[in-house]
Amino acid sequence: MDRELDQINVIPLVDVMLVLLVIVLTTATFITTGQIPVDLAKAKEAGDRRDVPLVITLTAEGKLYLNDRPVPEDGLRIVLNSHPRESQVVVRADRVTMLERFVQVVDEVRGLGFQQVSLEVVRS
């Protein structure tokens, strides 16, 4: 019963690789879409960003997030004070957000000295 192994069984290797591929593809979709669901506005011309800006998310309920972390009420000024003023700031606002709340957020960010403030939209 002593037989020499003259070939490698690759079926278990293929099974493991397929499972890893499914895991990577599943987690990649969660990473790219972000944690906070926001229905962005649409625009015909939308710029492509190459660097990593500060992302302020304003939900339909009026809650604020900075880089997917919740910001307490009236705490945006405190949270942004630790960041350099040259940083780019992108505001992701839900399309049903009240214009007044959006303007308050942008006005507060601009009042802190951030000059590069833009709105993230979806290309239509």
C-alpha angles and dihedrals in degrees: 000000000000107000127172119234106233097167138042121238104231098176095093089048092053091048092052092047092051091051091050090049091053091049093050094048092048095050093043091063091053092049096050097046094050130225100271116068111225126168101220125209119252128241134177093225118042124168124231114235120216102178130058111258131186106271118212112190120200112191128206089257091056097252118147128219130182112205090340093309119115117250117210121237109287089001099111092095092053094047095047095047091080094058125083115257091232091067118114114241122206119193115208106195126178111244092241093053113124111257091227092059091047092050090049091054094047091044091052092049092048090046089059090060102262106142101179103069120151140168121241114226137170118248109244 
